[in-house]
Amino acid sequence: MKRLMWLCFCLLTLILNGCIKPNYSTQIGIVKEDRNIQILETIRDEKFYQKSMDAINNGRNIKLDENDIKGLPTYCIQFKDETQNIVVSNYDLWVVKENQEVIFTNHMNPYSYYKIEKEDEDFIRNIILKHHEEK
């Protein structure tokens, strides 16, 4: 009887875990002076999540003097797994006024800087500037 109960428990666990689909969201916000993040919008759309994540993953490493971004508003894009309620990754972003480039770094480990590729620049810039204007 114990084996039958154990088998039923294992089967039920496998079925339930197989039915739980990850639910991802993209959160857009600003980084305040005290480094706290204020989320302005949460977008629950798998395609949007993937396109945003790809844009970040395709960024290329650049050498940057911190004075180049000093004084610019700091935006945030955060990728979250809603099913487990955990932040997958989050990044600080800046739009350089002179050339409209989008620069980013990891929010938790801000030692390397990256530049969004040209083909993704408009997409990311429009997302973050839209929220800055609404603020």
PDB file of C-alpha atoms in Angstrom:
ATOM      1  CA  MET A   1       0.000   0.000   0.000  1.00  0.00           C
ATOM      2  CA  LYS A   2       2.857   2.383   0.835  1.00  0.00           C
ATOM      3  CA  ARG A   3       4.420   1.736  -2.561  1.00  0.00           C
ATOM      4  CA  LEU A   4       1.137   2.480  -4.304  1.00  0.00           C
ATOM      5  CA  MET A   5       0.759   5.738  -2.357  1.00  0.00           C
ATOM      6  CA  TRP A   6       4.364   6.680  -3.136  1.00  0.00           C
ATOM      7  CA  LEU A   7       3.849   5.904  -6.820  1.00  0.00           C
ATOM      8  CA  CYS A   8       0.666   8.020  -6.904  1.00  0.00           C
ATOM      9  CA  PHE A   9       2.454  10.878  -5.161  1.00  0.00           C
ATOM     10  CA  CYS A  10       5.366  10.760  -7.627  1.00  0.00           C
ATOM     11  CA  LEU A  11       3.019  10.570 -10.600  1.00  0.00           C
ATOM     12  CA  LEU A  12       0.933  13.496  -9.354  1.00  0.00           C
ATOM     13  CA  THR A  13       4.073  15.559  -8.711  1.00  0.00           C
ATOM     14  CA  LEU A  14       5.383  14.884 -12.211  1.00  0.00           C
ATOM     15  CA  ILE A  15       2.047  15.777 -13.789  1.00  0.00           C
ATOM     16  CA  LEU A  16       1.698  19.020 -11.829  1.00  0.00           C
ATOM     17  CA  ASN A  17       5.288  20.108 -12.450  1.00  0.00           C
ATOM     18  CA  GLY A  18       4.895  19.359 -16.139  1.00  0.00           C
ATOM     19  CA  CYS A  19       1.837  21.598 -16.329  1.00  0.00           C
ATOM     20  CA  ILE A  20       3.442  24.586 -14.656  1.00  0.00           C
ATOM     21  CA  LYS A  21       4.697  26.798 -17.451  1.00  0.00           C
ATOM     22  CA  PRO A  22       7.197  29.530 -16.598  1.00  0.00           C
ATOM     23  CA  ASN A  23       5.577  32.935 -16.647  1.00  0.00           C
ATOM     24  CA  TYR A  24       8.079  35.664 -17.454  1.00  0.00           C
ATOM     25  CA  SER A  25       7.705  39.425 -17.318  1.00  0.00           C
ATOM     26  CA  THR A  26       9.800  42.448 -18.216  1.00  0.00           C
ATOM     27  CA  GLN A  27       9.810  45.293 -15.720  1.00  0.00           C
ATOM     28  CA  ILE A  28      10.790  48.819 -16.701  1.00  0.00           C
ATOM     29  CA  GLY A  29      11.782  51.413 -14.138  1.00  0.00           C
ATOM     30  CA  ILE A  30      14.221  54.018 -12.939  1.00  0.00           C
ATOM     31  CA  VAL A  31      17.155  53.784 -10.553  1.00  0.00           C
ATOM     32  CA  LYS A  32      17.070  56.382  -7.809  1.00  0.00           C
ATOM     33  CA  GLU A  33      20.153  58.063  -6.331  1.00  0.00           C
ATOM     34  CA  ASP A  34      20.186  55.586  -3.425  1.00  0.00           C
ATOM     35  CA  ARG A  35      20.409  52.723  -6.026  1.00  0.00           C
ATOM     36  CA  ASN A  36      16.864  51.540  -5.258  1.00  0.00           C
ATOM     37  CA  ILE A  37      14.741  50.629  -8.250  1.00  0.00           C
ATOM     38  CA  GLN A  38      11.294  52.101  -8.818  1.00  0.00           C
ATOM     39  CA  ILE A  39       9.319  49.879 -11.197  1.00  0.00           C
ATOM     40  CA  LEU A  40       7.080  51.934 -13.492  1.00  0.00           C
ATOM     41  CA  GLU A  41       5.572  49.147 -15.601  1.00  0.00           C
ATOM     42  CA  THR A  42       5.439  45.373 -15.746  1.00  0.00           C
ATOM     43  CA  ILE A  43       4.923  43.873 -19.193  1.00  0.00           C
ATOM     44  CA  ARG A  44       3.702  40.267 -19.197  1.00  0.00           C
ATOM     45  CA  ASP A  45       4.325  39.244 -22.779  1.00  0.00           C
ATOM     46  CA  GLU A  46       6.585  36.319 -23.729  1.00  0.00           C
ATOM     47  CA  LYS A  47       7.586  37.804 -27.114  1.00  0.00           C
ATOM     48  CA  PHE A  48       8.404  41.180 -25.558  1.00  0.00           C
ATOM     49  CA  TYR A  49      10.404  39.435 -22.813  1.00  0.00           C
ATOM     50  CA  GLN A  50      12.389  37.435 -25.364  1.00  0.00           C
ATOM     51  CA  LYS A  51      13.053  40.416 -27.646  1.00  0.00           C
ATOM     52  CA  SER A  52      14.213  42.545 -24.695  1.00  0.00           C
ATOM     53  CA  MET A  53      16.392  39.751 -23.316  1.00  0.00           C
ATOM     54  CA  ASP A  54      17.936  39.144 -26.763  1.00  0.00           C
ATOM     55  CA  ALA A  55      18.731  42.855 -27.131  1.00  0.00           C
ATOM     56  CA  ILE A  56      20.582  42.797 -23.807  1.00  0.00           C
ATOM     57  CA  ASN A  57      22.333  39.494 -24.543  1.00  0.00           C
ATOM     58  CA  ASN A  58      23.526  40.811 -27.928  1.00  0.00           C
ATOM     59  CA  GLY A  59      25.139  43.889 -26.369  1.00  0.00           C
ATOM     60  CA  ARG A  60      28.858  44.285 -26.852  1.00  0.00           C
ATOM     61  CA  ASN A  61      31.435  45.147 -24.228  1.00  0.00           C
ATOM     62  CA  ILE A  62      32.825  48.691 -24.381  1.00  0.00           C
ATOM     63  CA  LYS A  63      35.397  50.700 -22.499  1.00  0.00           C
ATOM     64  CA  LEU A  64      33.649  53.572 -20.759  1.00  0.00           C
ATOM     65  CA  ASP A  65      34.698  56.371 -18.487  1.00  0.00           C
ATOM     66  CA  GLU A  66      32.063  56.753 -15.764  1.00  0.00           C
ATOM     67  CA  ASN A  67      32.090  60.518 -16.399  1.00  0.00           C
ATOM     68  CA  ASP A  68      30.459  59.791 -19.775  1.00  0.00           C
ATOM     69  CA  ILE A  69      27.260  58.698 -18.025  1.00  0.00           C
ATOM     70  CA  LYS A  70      27.505  60.834 -14.896  1.00  0.00           C
ATOM     71  CA  GLY A  71      24.457  63.068 -14.610  1.00  0.00           C
ATOM     72  CA  LEU A  72      22.381  61.054 -17.092  1.00  0.00           C
ATOM     73  CA  PRO A  73      19.095  59.539 -15.859  1.00  0.00           C
ATOM     74  CA  THR A  74      19.523  55.870 -14.949  1.00  0.00           C
ATOM     75  CA  TYR A  75      16.838  53.510 -16.187  1.00  0.00           C
ATOM     76  CA  CYS A  76      16.297  49.887 -15.290  1.00  0.00           C
ATOM     77  CA  ILE A  77      15.116  46.827 -17.161  1.00  0.00           C
ATOM     78  CA  GLN A  78      14.439  43.771 -15.069  1.00  0.00           C
ATOM     79  CA  PHE A  79      13.584  40.247 -16.196  1.00  0.00           C
ATOM     80  CA  LYS A  80      11.439  38.285 -13.766  1.00  0.00           C
ATOM     81  CA  ASP A  81      10.127  34.732 -13.475  1.00  0.00           C
ATOM     82  CA  GLU A  82       6.630  35.357 -12.105  1.00  0.00           C
ATOM     83  CA  THR A  83       5.997  31.667 -11.391  1.00  0.00           C
ATOM     84  CA  GLN A  84       8.832  31.503  -8.874  1.00  0.00           C
ATOM     85  CA  ASN A  85       8.678  35.235  -8.043  1.00  0.00           C
ATOM     86  CA  ILE A  86      12.401  35.751  -8.658  1.00  0.00           C
ATOM     87  CA  VAL A  87      14.341  38.326 -10.633  1.00  0.00           C
ATOM     88  CA  VAL A  88      16.292  36.543 -13.363  1.00  0.00           C
ATOM     89  CA  SER A  89      18.470  39.582 -14.110  1.00  0.00           C
ATOM     90  CA  ASN A  90      18.356  43.349 -14.002  1.00  0.00           C
ATOM     91  CA  TYR A  91      20.323  46.048 -15.742  1.00  0.00           C
ATOM     92  CA  ASP A  92      20.943  49.783 -15.440  1.00  0.00           C
ATOM     93  CA  LEU A  93      20.658  51.663 -18.747  1.00  0.00           C
ATOM     94  CA  TRP A  94      21.591  55.138 -19.946  1.00  0.00           C
ATOM     95  CA  VAL A  95      20.824  56.963 -23.181  1.00  0.00           C
ATOM     96  CA  VAL A  96      23.821  59.060 -24.231  1.00  0.00           C
ATOM     97  CA  LYS A  97      22.387  62.351 -25.484  1.00  0.00           C
ATOM     98  CA  GLU A  98      25.058  63.135 -28.104  1.00  0.00           C
ATOM     99  CA  ASN A  99      24.644  59.988 -30.196  1.00  0.00           C
ATOM    100  CA  GLN A 100      21.514  58.361 -28.694  1.00  0.00           C
ATOM    101  CA  GLU A 101      23.463  55.176 -27.881  1.00  0.00           C
ATOM    102  CA  VAL A 102      22.063  52.939 -25.166  1.00  0.00           C
ATOM    103  CA  ILE A 103      24.686  51.857 -22.621  1.00  0.00           C
ATOM    104  CA  PHE A 104      23.993  49.294 -19.897  1.00  0.00           C
ATOM    105  CA  THR A 105      25.563  47.406 -17.028  1.00  0.00           C
ATOM    106  CA  ASN A 106      24.485  44.734 -14.569  1.00  0.00           C
ATOM    107  CA  HIS A 107      22.662  46.439 -11.678  1.00  0.00           C
ATOM    108  CA  MET A 108      24.176  44.204  -8.989  1.00  0.00           C
ATOM    109  CA  ASN A 109      27.703  44.090 -10.428  1.00  0.00           C
ATOM    110  CA  PRO A 110      28.305  47.385 -12.292  1.00  0.00           C
ATOM    111  CA  TYR A 111      31.911  46.921 -13.404  1.00  0.00           C
ATOM    112  CA  SER A 112      31.596  46.185 -17.116  1.00  0.00           C
ATOM    113  CA  TYR A 113      29.682  48.337 -19.563  1.00  0.00           C
ATOM    114  CA  TYR A 114      27.965  47.240 -22.743  1.00  0.00           C
ATOM    115  CA  LYS A 115      26.378  48.932 -25.735  1.00  0.00           C
ATOM    116  CA  ILE A 116      23.088  47.853 -27.298  1.00  0.00           C
ATOM    117  CA  GLU A 117      23.604  46.870 -30.938  1.00  0.00           C
ATOM    118  CA  LYS A 118      22.285  49.265 -33.606  1.00  0.00           C
ATOM    119  CA  GLU A 119      19.441  46.966 -34.697  1.00  0.00           C
ATOM    120  CA  ASP A 120      18.075  46.797 -31.122  1.00  0.00           C
ATOM    121  CA  GLU A 121      18.819  50.382 -30.085  1.00  0.00           C
ATOM    122  CA  ASP A 122      15.517  51.944 -31.176  1.00  0.00           C
ATOM    123  CA  PHE A 123      13.489  49.200 -29.481  1.00  0.00           C
ATOM    124  CA  ILE A 124      15.216  49.587 -26.096  1.00  0.00           C
ATOM    125  CA  ARG A 125      15.497  53.395 -26.296  1.00  0.00           C
ATOM    126  CA  ASN A 126      11.778  53.753 -27.025  1.00  0.00           C
ATOM    127  CA  ILE A 127      10.856  51.525 -24.070  1.00  0.00           C
ATOM    128  CA  ILE A 128      12.874  53.422 -21.491  1.00  0.00           C
ATOM    129  CA  LEU A 129      12.292  56.945 -22.801  1.00  0.00           C
ATOM    130  CA  LYS A 130       8.531  56.348 -22.944  1.00  0.00           C
ATOM    131  CA  HIS A 131       8.549  55.680 -19.216  1.00  0.00           C
ATOM    132  CA  HIS A 132      10.842  58.586 -18.420  1.00  0.00           C
ATOM    133  CA  GLU A 133       8.486  61.020 -20.144  1.00  0.00           C
ATOM    134  CA  GLU A 134       5.494  59.627 -18.201  1.00  0.00           C
ATOM    135  CA  LYS A 135       7.291  59.903 -14.846  1.00  0.00           C
TER     136      LYS A 135
END
